[in-house]
Amino acid sequence: MNKYSEIISSIEESKTMAISSLVKKLKAEGKNVLSFSAGEPDFPTPEFIKQAAIKAINNNFTKYTPNEGYPPLINAIIEKFSIDNNLEFKPQNILVSHGAKHSLYNLLMSICNPGDEVIFQAPYWVSYPQMVKLAQAKSVIINAGVEQNYKITPGQLKNSITSKTKVFLFNTPSNPTGSVYSEDEIKALAEVLKEKNIFIISDEIYEKIVFDDEKHFSIGSIDYLKDKTITVNGVSKAYAMTGWRVGYAGGNAEIIKLARNLQSHSTSNASSISQAATLAALTEESNEIEDMVKKFKIRRDYIYDALNKIEGIKCPLPKGAFYVFYNVSNYYGKHMNGYDIKDSSSFCNYLLTEQNVGLVPGIAFGNDNCVRMSYACSLEELRDGVERITNALHKLK
Ligand SMILES: Cc1ncc(COP(=O)(O)O)c(C=O)c1O
């Protein structure tokens, strides 16, 4: 018998965070490590947002705010959802949390009962299966390989629904694949969910980072799904504010009420200062997002071309977020100096120890044939990384 909590003991350590810690350790030992494991923009938080936080501190905006969020911020979120996402909310539909991750956790805990099923796709964001476990629910995972652009089909969704399905957890643009579902694709999935008693949690944290002519579309804006969908977003990725820890959710007031209650007894309000900064991010005019997306696109174009020139690698073109997710299984079965490449973890270990290059094994996202490489870094680092990866792969026999 485990003497500690069985549920918490069963939760796996975040593999992305584990890689980041290992990279930090190697760097501290003086190794010239190039890490492409970061899940955050490399840009600093825009100046006007930092100034808003400084002003908040100077004005002593340093006390508790209402648990569910600072009212002017809630109003700004309502306006954002209306303008960007065609979602109409009232204050009772909104919850401000400590990051989108926290909103997602609060929602899953508030909706699920033991044994309920939560459907989501692989490749998935690392935290989904663990959060579902924490909610004592069961993950039902739909495999979406590169041959289908890492996107599930309506038929797959239909086949995965059972009488126990409680939630469809949806993420577009996707971490780790960078794929973006089109409006038509989302409407086709929505048709499957029509008249079903299934809640939808839509994780739209990468909404602003889309390329080419892709347009983000919110599943919750489809008329017949409005009352069943809770849309989650935040400022981490769009405004380079990962450390500020502000995310938010908008949707069904009954669920939001439960999630607010859970939050009130666990963490209370998100930091008052971070909420003031978020208010500035959402309400002040600026070109910072556009500039950042332009830079990400230049890097995406570079890394896509460069990786596809390496023999044995086929990298699909991501349409959003800041990751490439590509198949490296052509190298499985190869060896070098005692390294046996047999899966995504041994592949990444080899690159890290042999060439000081940090990638995240695809197994962390439910696909052991692939690796994830973040391009939230400079072009110089990307060039250096591609050279190191090429060298390391050439050595494999
Ligand atoms: C798909 C996805 N959802 C949610 C989050 C959580 O973002 P945050 O808690 O920083 O707002 C992340 C962060 O990496 C993510 O990739």
Short mmCIF file of C-alpha atoms and ligand atoms in Angstrom, two decimals:
data_model
loop_
_atom_site.label_atom_id
_atom_site.label_comp_id
_atom_site.label_asym_id
_atom_site.label_seq_id
_atom_site.Cartn_x
_atom_site.Cartn_y
_atom_site.Cartn_z
CA MET A 1 0.00 0.00 0.00
CA ASN A 2 1.25 3.42 -0.93
CA LYS A 3 1.33 5.57 2.17
CA TYR A 4 0.82 8.79 0.24
CA SER A 5 -2.01 9.88 -2.05
CA GLU A 6 -2.50 7.23 -4.71
CA ILE A 7 -3.68 9.73 -7.31
CA ILE A 8 -0.81 12.17 -6.82
CA SER A 9 1.70 9.32 -6.67
CA SER A 10 0.45 8.13 -10.05
CA ILE A 11 1.07 11.48 -11.76
CA GLU A 12 4.12 11.56 -14.03
CA GLU A 13 6.66 14.33 -13.89
CA SER A 14 6.24 16.74 -16.83
CA LYS A 15 8.71 15.44 -19.44
CA THR A 16 9.11 18.89 -20.98
CA MET A 17 10.01 20.38 -17.62
CA ALA A 18 12.38 17.46 -16.95
CA ILE A 19 14.25 18.19 -20.19
CA SER A 20 14.43 21.90 -19.34
CA SER A 21 15.92 21.05 -15.92
CA LEU A 22 18.48 18.71 -17.48
CA VAL A 23 19.48 21.37 -20.00
CA LYS A 24 19.87 23.92 -17.19
CA LYS A 25 22.05 21.45 -15.26
CA LEU A 26 24.30 20.81 -18.27
CA LYS A 27 24.61 24.55 -18.88
CA ALA A 28 25.54 25.07 -15.21
CA GLU A 29 28.30 22.47 -15.71
CA GLY A 30 29.69 24.72 -18.44
CA LYS A 31 28.44 22.76 -21.47
CA ASN A 32 27.53 24.72 -24.58
CA VAL A 33 23.98 23.38 -24.73
CA LEU A 34 21.50 24.55 -27.32
CA SER A 35 18.02 23.93 -26.02
CA PHE A 36 15.04 23.73 -28.33
CA SER A 37 12.75 22.49 -25.61
CA ALA A 38 11.29 25.82 -24.49
CA GLY A 39 7.54 26.21 -24.49
CA GLU A 40 7.75 29.98 -24.25
CA PRO A 41 8.49 32.93 -26.54
CA ASP A 42 12.10 34.10 -26.30
CA PHE A 43 11.00 37.76 -26.54
CA PRO A 44 10.76 39.92 -23.43
CA THR A 45 7.34 41.01 -22.18
CA PRO A 46 6.46 44.23 -24.07
CA GLU A 47 7.46 47.43 -22.30
CA PHE A 48 3.93 48.89 -21.97
CA ILE A 49 2.84 45.75 -20.10
CA LYS A 50 5.80 45.92 -17.72
CA GLN A 51 5.07 49.60 -17.08
CA ALA A 52 1.45 48.78 -16.23
CA ALA A 53 2.69 46.31 -13.61
CA ILE A 54 5.15 48.83 -12.16
CA LYS A 55 2.35 51.37 -11.95
CA ALA A 56 0.15 48.82 -10.18
CA ILE A 57 2.83 48.24 -7.57
CA ASN A 58 3.39 51.98 -7.08
CA ASN A 59 -0.36 52.49 -6.70
CA ASN A 60 -0.45 49.77 -4.04
CA PHE A 61 -2.60 47.50 -6.16
CA THR A 62 -1.16 44.73 -4.06
CA LYS A 63 -4.10 43.29 -2.16
CA TYR A 64 -6.43 40.38 -2.86
CA THR A 65 -8.70 40.95 -5.83
CA PRO A 66 -12.01 39.10 -6.12
CA ASN A 67 -11.21 35.40 -6.40
CA GLU A 68 -12.57 35.13 -9.95
CA GLY A 69 -10.60 38.14 -11.19
CA TYR A 70 -10.29 41.94 -11.08
CA PRO A 71 -13.59 43.30 -12.51
CA PRO A 72 -12.01 45.64 -15.15
CA LEU A 73 -9.94 42.68 -16.36
CA ILE A 74 -13.05 40.48 -16.53
CA ASN A 75 -14.70 43.19 -18.68
CA ALA A 76 -11.62 43.34 -20.94
CA ILE A 77 -11.73 39.55 -21.35
CA ILE A 78 -15.43 39.71 -22.24
CA GLU A 79 -14.59 42.29 -24.92
CA LYS A 80 -11.64 40.25 -26.20
CA PHE A 81 -13.80 37.13 -26.54
CA SER A 82 -16.46 39.13 -28.36
CA ILE A 83 -14.08 40.83 -30.83
CA ASP A 84 -11.62 38.00 -31.51
CA ASN A 85 -13.75 34.91 -31.05
CA ASN A 86 -17.35 35.85 -31.64
CA LEU A 87 -18.19 34.66 -28.11
CA GLU A 88 -20.62 36.71 -26.02
CA PHE A 89 -20.23 36.49 -22.25
CA LYS A 90 -21.33 38.16 -19.03
CA PRO A 91 -19.08 38.51 -15.97
CA GLN A 92 -20.48 35.29 -14.45
CA ASN A 93 -19.11 33.38 -17.46
CA ILE A 94 -15.50 34.35 -16.78
CA LEU A 95 -12.76 33.00 -14.52
CA VAL A 96 -9.24 34.44 -14.30
CA SER A 97 -6.68 31.89 -13.08
CA HIS A 98 -2.93 31.47 -12.58
CA GLY A 99 -2.28 30.60 -16.22
CA ALA A 100 -4.33 28.69 -18.78
CA LYS A 101 -3.00 25.49 -17.22
CA HIS A 102 -4.70 26.39 -13.96
CA SER A 103 -7.98 27.22 -15.74
CA LEU A 104 -7.86 23.85 -17.53
CA TYR A 105 -7.21 22.04 -14.26
CA ASN A 106 -10.04 23.85 -12.45
CA LEU A 107 -12.44 23.05 -15.29
CA LEU A 108 -11.61 19.35 -15.54
CA MET A 109 -11.86 18.99 -11.77
CA SER A 110 -15.21 20.79 -11.81
CA ILE A 111 -16.76 18.79 -14.65
CA CYS A 112 -15.54 15.19 -14.20
CA ASN A 113 -16.67 12.41 -11.92
CA PRO A 114 -14.66 9.21 -11.37
CA GLY A 115 -14.89 7.02 -14.47
CA ASP A 116 -15.99 9.77 -16.86
CA GLU A 117 -14.19 9.75 -20.20
CA VAL A 118 -12.32 12.71 -21.65
CA ILE A 119 -11.54 12.56 -25.35
CA PHE A 120 -8.49 14.29 -26.82
CA GLN A 121 -6.04 13.60 -29.57
CA ALA A 122 -2.43 12.45 -29.71
CA PRO A 123 -0.12 14.24 -30.24
CA TYR A 124 -1.41 16.08 -27.16
CA TRP A 125 -0.11 18.69 -24.77
CA VAL A 126 1.80 16.90 -21.96
CA SER A 127 -0.46 17.96 -19.13
CA TYR A 128 -3.78 16.69 -20.53
CA PRO A 129 -3.48 13.01 -19.53
CA GLN A 130 -2.15 13.89 -16.09
CA MET A 131 -4.90 16.44 -15.43
CA VAL A 132 -7.53 13.93 -16.52
CA LYS A 133 -6.02 11.44 -14.09
CA LEU A 134 -6.13 14.02 -11.30
CA ALA A 135 -9.83 14.48 -12.03
CA GLN A 136 -10.19 10.67 -11.66
CA ALA A 137 -11.46 10.48 -15.20
CA LYS A 138 -10.19 8.35 -18.06
CA SER A 139 -8.30 9.62 -21.11
CA VAL A 140 -9.65 8.40 -24.44
CA ILE A 141 -6.96 9.23 -26.94
CA ILE A 142 -7.49 9.52 -30.70
CA ASN A 143 -4.34 9.04 -32.75
CA ALA A 144 -3.78 11.67 -35.40
CA GLY A 145 -0.58 10.98 -37.31
CA VAL A 146 1.30 13.18 -39.73
CA GLU A 147 -0.53 11.55 -42.69
CA GLN A 148 -3.65 13.37 -41.48
CA ASN A 149 -1.76 16.58 -40.62
CA TYR A 150 -1.97 15.63 -36.94
CA LYS A 151 -5.69 16.38 -36.99
CA ILE A 152 -8.52 14.03 -36.03
CA THR A 153 -11.40 13.30 -38.41
CA PRO A 154 -15.10 13.50 -37.57
CA GLY A 155 -15.27 9.71 -38.03
CA GLN A 156 -12.56 9.17 -35.42
CA LEU A 157 -14.32 11.48 -32.99
CA LYS A 158 -17.63 9.68 -33.52
CA ASN A 159 -16.05 6.28 -32.90
CA SER A 160 -14.46 7.38 -29.64
CA ILE A 161 -17.71 8.60 -28.05
CA THR A 162 -19.34 6.29 -25.50
CA SER A 163 -22.07 6.67 -22.90
CA LYS A 164 -19.33 7.71 -20.47
CA THR A 165 -17.91 10.55 -22.58
CA LYS A 166 -18.05 13.74 -20.55
CA VAL A 167 -15.59 16.11 -22.22
CA PHE A 168 -13.99 16.68 -25.59
CA LEU A 169 -10.71 18.49 -24.92
CA PHE A 170 -9.68 20.36 -28.03
CA ASN A 171 -6.52 22.34 -28.80
CA THR A 172 -5.92 24.51 -31.84
CA PRO A 173 -3.33 25.79 -32.77
CA SER A 174 -1.66 22.73 -31.35
CA ASN A 175 1.23 22.17 -29.03
CA PRO A 176 3.25 20.11 -30.03
CA THR A 177 2.43 19.86 -33.74
CA GLY A 178 1.67 23.46 -34.74
CA SER A 179 -1.30 22.27 -36.76
CA VAL A 180 -4.32 24.53 -36.99
CA TYR A 181 -7.87 23.29 -37.57
CA SER A 182 -9.76 25.29 -40.20
CA GLU A 183 -13.27 26.61 -39.62
CA ASP A 184 -14.67 23.89 -41.88
CA GLU A 185 -12.77 21.14 -40.06
CA ILE A 186 -14.03 22.44 -36.71
CA LYS A 187 -17.60 22.64 -37.98
CA ALA A 188 -17.36 19.03 -39.15
CA LEU A 189 -16.22 17.93 -35.66
CA ALA A 190 -18.98 20.05 -34.14
CA GLU A 191 -21.60 18.17 -36.17
CA VAL A 192 -20.52 14.98 -34.40
CA LEU A 193 -20.99 16.66 -31.02
CA LYS A 194 -24.39 18.11 -31.88
CA GLU A 195 -27.16 17.01 -29.52
CA LYS A 196 -24.67 15.00 -27.48
CA ASN A 197 -24.35 15.53 -23.77
CA ILE A 198 -20.64 16.32 -23.99
CA PHE A 199 -18.82 19.40 -22.74
CA ILE A 200 -16.07 20.93 -24.83
CA ILE A 201 -13.00 22.52 -23.33
CA SER A 202 -11.25 24.45 -26.07
CA ASP A 203 -7.63 25.34 -25.35
CA GLU A 204 -6.83 28.32 -27.58
CA ILE A 205 -3.64 29.55 -25.91
CA TYR A 206 -1.76 29.77 -29.26
CA GLU A 207 -4.62 31.61 -30.99
CA LYS A 208 -2.54 34.63 -31.97
CA ILE A 209 0.38 32.67 -33.40
CA VAL A 210 -0.83 31.53 -36.82
CA PHE A 211 0.89 31.81 -40.19
CA ASP A 212 0.17 32.05 -43.89
CA ASP A 213 -3.54 32.53 -44.47
CA GLU A 214 -4.67 30.47 -41.46
CA LYS A 215 -7.45 31.97 -39.36
CA HIS A 216 -8.16 30.90 -35.82
CA PHE A 217 -11.74 29.78 -35.27
CA SER A 218 -13.36 29.15 -31.87
CA ILE A 219 -15.53 26.04 -31.63
CA GLY A 220 -17.58 27.74 -28.89
CA SER A 221 -18.86 30.28 -31.40
CA ILE A 222 -20.94 27.58 -33.12
CA ASP A 223 -24.49 28.31 -32.05
CA TYR A 224 -25.53 24.89 -30.79
CA LEU A 225 -22.28 24.39 -28.83
CA LYS A 226 -22.31 27.75 -27.03
CA ASP A 227 -23.68 26.48 -23.73
CA LYS A 228 -21.48 23.40 -23.67
CA THR A 229 -18.14 24.97 -24.50
CA ILE A 230 -15.64 26.60 -22.20
CA THR A 231 -12.92 28.46 -24.05
CA VAL A 232 -9.52 28.76 -22.39
CA ASN A 233 -6.89 31.32 -23.25
CA GLY A 234 -4.19 33.41 -21.57
CA VAL A 235 -1.39 35.87 -22.04
CA SER A 236 1.61 33.52 -21.76
CA LYS A 237 2.23 32.91 -25.45
CA ALA A 238 0.66 35.92 -27.24
CA TYR A 239 2.26 38.55 -25.00
CA ALA A 240 5.42 36.70 -23.95
CA MET A 241 4.13 36.62 -20.35
CA THR A 242 4.75 33.01 -19.29
CA GLY A 243 6.14 33.99 -15.89
CA TRP A 244 3.29 36.31 -14.98
CA ARG A 245 0.87 33.37 -14.70
CA VAL A 246 -2.43 34.65 -15.99
CA GLY A 247 -4.92 32.59 -17.96
CA TYR A 248 -8.67 32.70 -18.23
CA ALA A 249 -11.75 30.74 -19.18
CA GLY A 250 -15.10 31.79 -20.61
CA GLY A 251 -18.24 29.70 -20.90
CA ASN A 252 -21.13 27.93 -19.18
CA ALA A 253 -21.86 29.89 -15.97
CA GLU A 254 -22.67 26.79 -13.88
CA ILE A 255 -19.29 25.21 -14.64
CA ILE A 256 -17.50 28.52 -14.16
CA LYS A 257 -19.18 28.86 -10.76
CA LEU A 258 -17.84 25.47 -9.69
CA ALA A 259 -14.37 26.28 -11.03
CA ARG A 260 -14.39 29.63 -9.19
CA ASN A 261 -15.35 27.85 -5.99
CA LEU A 262 -12.50 25.33 -6.40
CA GLN A 263 -10.07 28.16 -7.09
CA SER A 264 -11.31 30.12 -4.05
CA HIS A 265 -10.32 27.23 -1.77
CA SER A 266 -7.02 26.39 -3.43
CA THR A 267 -5.20 29.44 -4.76
CA SER A 268 -7.62 32.41 -4.67
CA ASN A 269 -7.08 35.20 -7.15
CA ALA A 270 -4.27 35.40 -9.70
CA SER A 271 -1.60 37.93 -8.70
CA SER A 272 -3.09 41.43 -8.59
CA ILE A 273 -0.02 42.87 -10.31
CA SER A 274 -0.13 40.30 -13.10
CA GLN A 275 -3.82 41.01 -13.58
CA ALA A 276 -3.06 44.74 -13.97
CA ALA A 277 -0.39 43.84 -16.54
CA THR A 278 -2.86 41.57 -18.35
CA LEU A 279 -5.43 44.37 -18.45
CA ALA A 280 -2.87 46.53 -20.29
CA ALA A 281 -1.99 43.65 -22.64
CA LEU A 282 -5.62 43.13 -23.60
CA THR A 283 -6.68 46.77 -23.88
CA GLU A 284 -3.75 48.87 -25.15
CA GLU A 285 -2.97 49.23 -28.85
CA SER A 286 0.34 47.72 -29.93
CA ASN A 287 2.07 46.02 -32.83
CA GLU A 288 4.07 43.69 -30.63
CA ILE A 289 2.10 40.53 -31.41
CA GLU A 290 2.28 41.13 -35.16
CA ASP A 291 6.03 41.72 -34.96
CA MET A 292 6.54 38.58 -32.91
CA VAL A 293 4.47 36.45 -35.31
CA LYS A 294 6.49 37.82 -38.27
CA LYS A 295 9.71 36.75 -36.55
CA PHE A 296 8.30 33.32 -35.72
CA LYS A 297 7.30 32.88 -39.36
CA ILE A 298 10.83 33.63 -40.62
CA ARG A 299 12.18 31.04 -38.19
CA ARG A 300 9.50 28.52 -39.08
CA ASP A 301 10.31 28.87 -42.77
CA TYR A 302 14.00 28.43 -42.06
CA ILE A 303 13.71 25.38 -39.80
CA TYR A 304 11.17 23.68 -42.05
CA ASP A 305 13.50 23.97 -45.08
CA ALA A 306 16.65 23.10 -43.16
CA LEU A 307 15.24 19.99 -41.46
CA ASN A 308 13.78 18.65 -44.68
CA LYS A 309 17.26 18.79 -46.22
CA ILE A 310 18.53 16.28 -43.66
CA GLU A 311 18.39 12.74 -45.00
CA GLY A 312 15.80 10.62 -43.23
CA ILE A 313 13.82 13.51 -41.80
CA LYS A 314 10.48 14.62 -43.09
CA CYS A 315 9.12 17.65 -41.32
CA PRO A 316 5.54 18.81 -41.98
CA LEU A 317 4.85 22.55 -42.25
CA PRO A 318 3.36 23.85 -39.01
CA LYS A 319 0.68 26.52 -39.40
CA GLY A 320 0.76 27.93 -35.90
CA ALA A 321 2.42 27.99 -32.43
CA PHE A 322 6.24 27.82 -32.42
CA TYR A 323 7.13 24.14 -32.71
CA VAL A 324 8.04 21.66 -35.40
CA PHE A 325 7.10 18.05 -34.69
CA TYR A 326 8.80 15.58 -36.99
CA ASN A 327 9.32 11.88 -37.49
CA VAL A 328 12.80 10.55 -36.65
CA SER A 329 11.94 6.83 -36.66
CA ASN A 330 14.13 6.30 -39.75
CA TYR A 331 17.01 6.43 -37.29
CA TYR A 332 15.62 3.80 -34.91
CA GLY A 333 17.79 0.69 -34.96
CA LYS A 334 20.99 2.69 -35.57
CA HIS A 335 23.96 2.86 -33.19
CA MET A 336 26.99 4.95 -32.29
CA ASN A 337 29.57 4.47 -29.50
CA GLY A 338 27.26 2.42 -27.32
CA TYR A 339 24.18 4.54 -28.03
CA ASP A 340 21.28 2.45 -29.32
CA ILE A 341 18.62 4.57 -30.93
CA LYS A 342 15.37 2.74 -30.37
CA ASP A 343 12.74 5.37 -29.55
CA SER A 344 12.22 9.13 -29.22
CA SER A 345 13.78 9.22 -25.73
CA SER A 346 17.02 7.44 -26.76
CA PHE A 347 17.15 9.67 -29.87
CA CYS A 348 16.92 12.82 -27.71
CA ASN A 349 19.38 11.49 -25.12
CA TYR A 350 21.89 10.81 -27.89
CA LEU A 351 21.54 14.33 -29.33
CA LEU A 352 21.82 15.91 -25.91
CA THR A 353 24.86 13.99 -24.74
CA GLU A 354 26.62 13.78 -28.11
CA GLN A 355 25.95 17.24 -29.55
CA ASN A 356 24.49 19.21 -26.63
CA VAL A 357 21.20 19.70 -28.44
CA GLY A 358 18.00 19.61 -26.38
CA LEU A 359 14.83 18.35 -28.12
CA VAL A 360 11.73 16.91 -26.48
CA PRO A 361 10.93 13.23 -27.17
CA GLY A 362 7.60 12.74 -28.91
CA ILE A 363 6.60 10.13 -26.31
CA ALA A 364 5.91 13.08 -23.97
CA PHE A 365 3.10 14.02 -26.37
CA GLY A 366 1.89 10.51 -27.13
CA ASN A 367 3.84 9.87 -30.36
CA ASP A 368 7.08 7.94 -29.94
CA ASN A 369 8.15 8.29 -33.60
CA CYS A 370 8.61 12.04 -33.39
CA VAL A 371 10.50 14.79 -31.59
CA ARG A 372 9.43 18.34 -30.82
CA MET A 373 11.73 21.25 -31.56
CA SER A 374 10.78 24.75 -30.45
CA TYR A 375 11.84 27.65 -32.64
CA ALA A 376 11.32 30.23 -29.94
CA CYS A 377 14.99 31.13 -30.24
CA SER A 378 17.29 33.08 -32.57
CA LEU A 379 17.97 32.13 -36.20
CA GLU A 380 21.65 31.75 -35.27
CA GLU A 381 20.74 29.16 -32.66
CA LEU A 382 18.54 27.35 -35.15
CA ARG A 383 21.35 27.27 -37.73
CA ASP A 384 23.81 25.98 -35.14
CA GLY A 385 21.25 23.41 -33.99
CA VAL A 386 20.62 22.10 -37.50
CA GLU A 387 24.37 21.72 -38.03
CA ARG A 388 24.75 19.79 -34.78
CA ILE A 389 21.76 17.56 -35.52
CA THR A 390 23.11 16.83 -39.01
CA ASN A 391 26.54 15.94 -37.58
CA ALA A 392 25.08 13.67 -34.93
CA LEU A 393 22.86 11.84 -37.41
CA HIS A 394 25.72 11.34 -39.89
CA LYS A 395 27.64 9.46 -37.22
CA LEU A 396 24.90 6.89 -36.69
CA LYS A 397 25.51 3.51 -38.28
C1 LIG B 1 -1.47 23.70 -25.31
C2 LIG B 1 -1.17 24.46 -24.08
N1 LIG B 1 -2.19 24.78 -23.24
C3 LIG B 1 -1.98 25.45 -22.11
C4 LIG B 1 -0.73 25.87 -21.75
C5 LIG B 1 -0.56 26.59 -20.44
O1 LIG B 1 -0.20 27.93 -20.57
P1 LIG B 1 -0.12 28.88 -19.31
O2 LIG B 1 -0.47 28.12 -18.11
O3 LIG B 1 1.27 29.42 -19.28
O4 LIG B 1 -1.13 29.98 -19.57
C6 LIG B 1 0.38 25.57 -22.57
C7 LIG B 1 1.74 25.95 -22.16
O5 LIG B 1 2.72 25.45 -22.64
C8 LIG B 1 0.14 24.87 -23.77
O6 LIG B 1 1.15 24.56 -24.60
#
